[in-house]
Amino acid sequence: YLDVDIAHAGMDQRKIHMLVREIFPKMKWKVPVSVHHKLLPGLKKQGGEEFGGEFNKMSKSDPNSGIFIHNTDNEIKKKINKAWCDEGVIENNPILAIAETIIFHEFNEINFERPEKYGGNVSYSNYKDLENDFEKGKIHPGDLKQTVGNYLVKVISPIREKLNLSEEISEAIKKSF
């Protein structure tokens, strides 16, 4: 028992939190407020027999499956660059999911900077246009990864700095996974 006031988790944890609401009072334990959020697909390839044909989520138990608040800017960019993102595939695409859920939530526009020979610079003010262009092959997976990685660093870095995570605390967090 962690004596927490808020249990923050993905939608997949709703059932256990409902059980907590039922059982904790009987044990005279404080019932935390449960806050749930949308699950993002993991950074690894989705579905298929080797993955049990299921949706793969970002998971603390697999540090390479997701982006975490304690990741450095370089770790974030490296994970994004290694992420599964097949050309033109939009279903369960983790990079597009990050763009839709995080980047467009924080920014009104996403700007892709690329040489003229690769289509030149392009900007998107809504997710659907980005998704459509990616599906049509107008945005290369490498360009999508680089741009989303840069924007994700702009979102996470100030939060990490505000938390002022020392190396010691960061290591303790990493070991807790």
Short mmCIF file of C-alpha atoms in Angstrom, two decimals:
data_model
loop_
_atom_site.label_atom_id
_atom_site.label_comp_id
_atom_site.label_asym_id
_atom_site.label_seq_id
_atom_site.Cartn_x
_atom_site.Cartn_y
_atom_site.Cartn_z
CA TYR A 1 0.00 0.00 0.00
CA LEU A 2 1.58 3.27 -1.16
CA ASP A 3 -0.76 5.72 0.61
CA VAL A 4 -1.46 7.46 -2.70
CA ASP A 5 -4.33 9.84 -3.26
CA ILE A 6 -4.45 9.44 -7.04
CA ALA A 7 -3.97 6.29 -9.09
CA HIS A 8 -3.06 7.36 -12.63
CA ALA A 9 -3.19 4.63 -15.27
CA GLY A 10 -4.30 3.59 -18.72
CA MET A 11 -7.85 2.56 -19.52
CA ASP A 12 -6.75 -1.07 -19.25
CA GLN A 13 -6.50 -0.66 -15.46
CA ARG A 14 -10.12 0.40 -14.87
CA LYS A 15 -11.29 -3.00 -13.63
CA ILE A 16 -8.61 -3.28 -10.96
CA HIS A 17 -9.36 0.25 -9.78
CA MET A 18 -13.06 -0.61 -9.49
CA LEU A 19 -12.06 -3.61 -7.39
CA VAL A 20 -9.93 -1.30 -5.23
CA ARG A 21 -12.98 0.92 -4.63
CA GLU A 22 -14.87 -2.13 -3.39
CA ILE A 23 -12.18 -3.84 -1.31
CA PHE A 24 -10.08 -1.03 0.22
CA PRO A 25 -12.87 0.33 2.49
CA LYS A 26 -13.36 -3.17 3.92
CA MET A 27 -9.65 -3.21 4.77
CA LYS A 28 -9.90 0.33 6.20
CA TRP A 29 -7.48 1.60 3.55
CA LYS A 30 -7.83 4.93 1.80
CA VAL A 31 -9.42 4.63 -1.65
CA PRO A 32 -7.44 6.56 -4.25
CA VAL A 33 -9.08 8.66 -6.92
CA SER A 34 -8.57 6.86 -10.23
CA VAL A 35 -7.63 8.87 -13.29
CA HIS A 36 -7.52 6.99 -16.59
CA HIS A 37 -6.17 7.98 -19.97
CA LYS A 38 -6.09 6.68 -23.51
CA LEU A 39 -3.53 3.98 -24.20
CA LEU A 40 -0.87 4.72 -26.79
CA PRO A 41 0.39 1.89 -28.95
CA GLY A 42 3.85 0.65 -28.02
CA LEU A 43 6.82 1.63 -30.14
CA LYS A 44 7.32 -1.94 -31.35
CA LYS A 45 5.50 -3.57 -34.26
CA GLN A 46 1.85 -4.34 -33.56
CA GLY A 47 -0.12 -7.56 -33.96
CA GLY A 48 0.96 -10.67 -35.79
CA GLU A 49 1.56 -14.13 -34.37
CA GLU A 50 4.81 -13.20 -32.65
CA PHE A 51 2.89 -10.54 -30.69
CA GLY A 52 -0.17 -12.67 -29.99
CA GLY A 53 -2.17 -10.66 -32.53
CA GLU A 54 -2.95 -8.11 -29.84
CA PHE A 55 -2.61 -4.36 -29.46
CA ASN A 56 0.80 -3.65 -27.92
CA LYS A 57 0.73 -0.73 -25.51
CA MET A 58 3.54 1.34 -24.08
CA SER A 59 4.56 -0.53 -20.96
CA LYS A 60 6.76 0.22 -17.96
CA SER A 61 7.80 -3.43 -17.94
CA ASP A 62 9.49 -2.98 -21.33
CA PRO A 63 11.51 0.26 -21.32
CA ASN A 64 11.93 0.12 -25.11
CA SER A 65 8.18 0.02 -25.71
CA GLY A 66 7.54 3.61 -24.74
CA ILE A 67 8.69 7.09 -23.87
CA PHE A 68 8.98 8.01 -20.20
CA ILE A 69 9.26 11.30 -18.35
CA HIS A 70 12.76 10.45 -17.09
CA ASN A 71 14.10 9.74 -20.61
CA THR A 72 16.72 12.24 -21.79
CA ASP A 73 16.17 14.20 -24.99
CA ASN A 74 18.59 11.87 -26.79
CA GLU A 75 16.85 8.76 -25.42
CA ILE A 76 13.48 10.09 -26.60
CA LYS A 77 14.78 10.78 -30.12
CA LYS A 78 16.57 7.42 -30.25
CA LYS A 79 13.43 5.51 -29.18
CA ILE A 80 11.29 7.39 -31.71
CA ASN A 81 13.81 6.70 -34.49
CA LYS A 82 13.80 2.96 -33.67
CA ALA A 83 10.01 2.79 -33.43
CA TRP A 84 7.90 0.80 -35.84
CA CYS A 85 6.44 3.09 -38.48
CA ASP A 86 5.90 1.40 -41.85
CA GLU A 87 5.40 3.69 -44.81
CA GLY A 88 1.73 4.50 -45.40
CA VAL A 89 0.46 2.37 -42.50
CA ILE A 90 -1.76 4.39 -40.17
CA GLU A 91 -3.40 1.66 -38.07
CA ASN A 92 -1.75 1.29 -34.63
CA ASN A 93 1.11 3.50 -35.81
CA PRO A 94 2.78 4.67 -32.58
CA ILE A 95 4.36 7.77 -34.15
CA LEU A 96 1.04 8.97 -35.56
CA ALA A 97 -0.63 8.21 -32.21
CA ILE A 98 1.92 10.40 -30.43
CA ALA A 99 1.37 13.15 -33.00
CA GLU A 100 -2.41 13.01 -32.56
CA THR A 101 -2.57 12.59 -28.79
CA ILE A 102 0.37 14.66 -27.57
CA ILE A 103 1.82 16.91 -30.26
CA PHE A 104 -1.43 18.32 -31.66
CA HIS A 105 -2.70 18.71 -28.09
CA GLU A 106 0.24 21.00 -27.27
CA PHE A 107 0.87 22.73 -30.61
CA ASN A 108 -1.50 24.34 -33.12
CA GLU A 109 0.76 23.40 -36.01
CA ILE A 110 3.45 20.85 -36.83
CA ASN A 111 6.18 21.96 -39.23
CA PHE A 112 8.19 19.45 -41.24
CA GLU A 113 11.52 20.82 -42.43
CA ARG A 114 13.00 18.88 -45.32
CA PRO A 115 15.04 19.56 -48.45
CA GLU A 116 13.19 20.65 -51.59
CA LYS A 117 14.17 17.40 -53.35
CA TYR A 118 12.11 15.51 -50.72
CA GLY A 119 9.05 17.73 -51.03
CA GLY A 120 10.24 20.80 -49.15
CA ASN A 121 8.87 22.16 -45.92
CA VAL A 122 5.26 21.41 -45.07
CA SER A 123 3.02 22.35 -42.14
CA TYR A 124 -0.10 20.75 -40.69
CA SER A 125 -2.64 22.47 -38.49
CA ASN A 126 -4.71 19.34 -37.90
CA TYR A 127 -4.01 15.67 -37.38
CA LYS A 128 -6.31 14.33 -40.11
CA ASP A 129 -4.38 16.11 -42.88
CA LEU A 130 -1.10 14.71 -41.55
CA GLU A 131 -2.56 11.21 -41.36
CA ASN A 132 -3.93 11.44 -44.92
CA ASP A 133 -0.61 12.64 -46.34
CA PHE A 134 1.31 9.93 -44.48
CA GLU A 135 -1.07 7.26 -45.79
CA LYS A 136 -0.62 8.59 -49.36
CA GLY A 137 3.18 8.52 -49.00
CA LYS A 138 3.61 12.31 -49.04
CA ILE A 139 5.35 12.13 -45.65
CA HIS A 140 8.19 9.62 -45.27
CA PRO A 141 8.42 7.64 -42.00
CA GLY A 142 11.88 9.11 -41.39
CA ASP A 143 10.52 12.65 -41.67
CA LEU A 144 7.59 11.79 -39.40
CA LYS A 145 9.87 10.26 -36.76
CA GLN A 146 12.33 13.14 -36.80
CA THR A 147 9.62 15.79 -36.56
CA VAL A 148 7.54 14.01 -33.90
CA GLY A 149 10.71 13.28 -31.91
CA ASN A 150 11.70 16.95 -31.94
CA TYR A 151 8.23 18.09 -30.88
CA LEU A 152 7.99 15.41 -28.18
CA VAL A 153 11.26 16.66 -26.67
CA LYS A 154 9.74 20.17 -26.60
CA VAL A 155 6.84 18.76 -24.57
CA ILE A 156 8.70 16.44 -22.19
CA SER A 157 11.95 18.33 -21.55
CA PRO A 158 10.40 21.28 -19.64
CA ILE A 159 8.33 18.88 -17.52
CA ARG A 160 11.40 16.80 -16.67
CA GLU A 161 13.34 19.98 -15.81
CA LYS A 162 10.46 21.31 -13.69
CA LEU A 163 10.47 18.06 -11.74
CA ASN A 164 14.22 18.61 -11.33
CA LEU A 165 15.00 14.93 -11.49
CA SER A 166 18.49 14.34 -10.19
CA GLU A 167 20.48 11.44 -11.63
CA GLU A 168 19.91 9.56 -8.40
CA ILE A 169 16.13 9.98 -8.61
CA SER A 170 16.11 9.18 -12.34
CA GLU A 171 18.03 5.95 -11.68
CA ALA A 172 15.63 5.01 -8.88
CA ILE A 173 12.68 5.57 -11.23
CA LYS A 174 14.31 3.46 -13.96
CA LYS A 175 14.99 0.63 -11.48
CA SER A 176 11.37 0.69 -10.33
CA PHE A 177 10.29 -0.59 -13.74
#
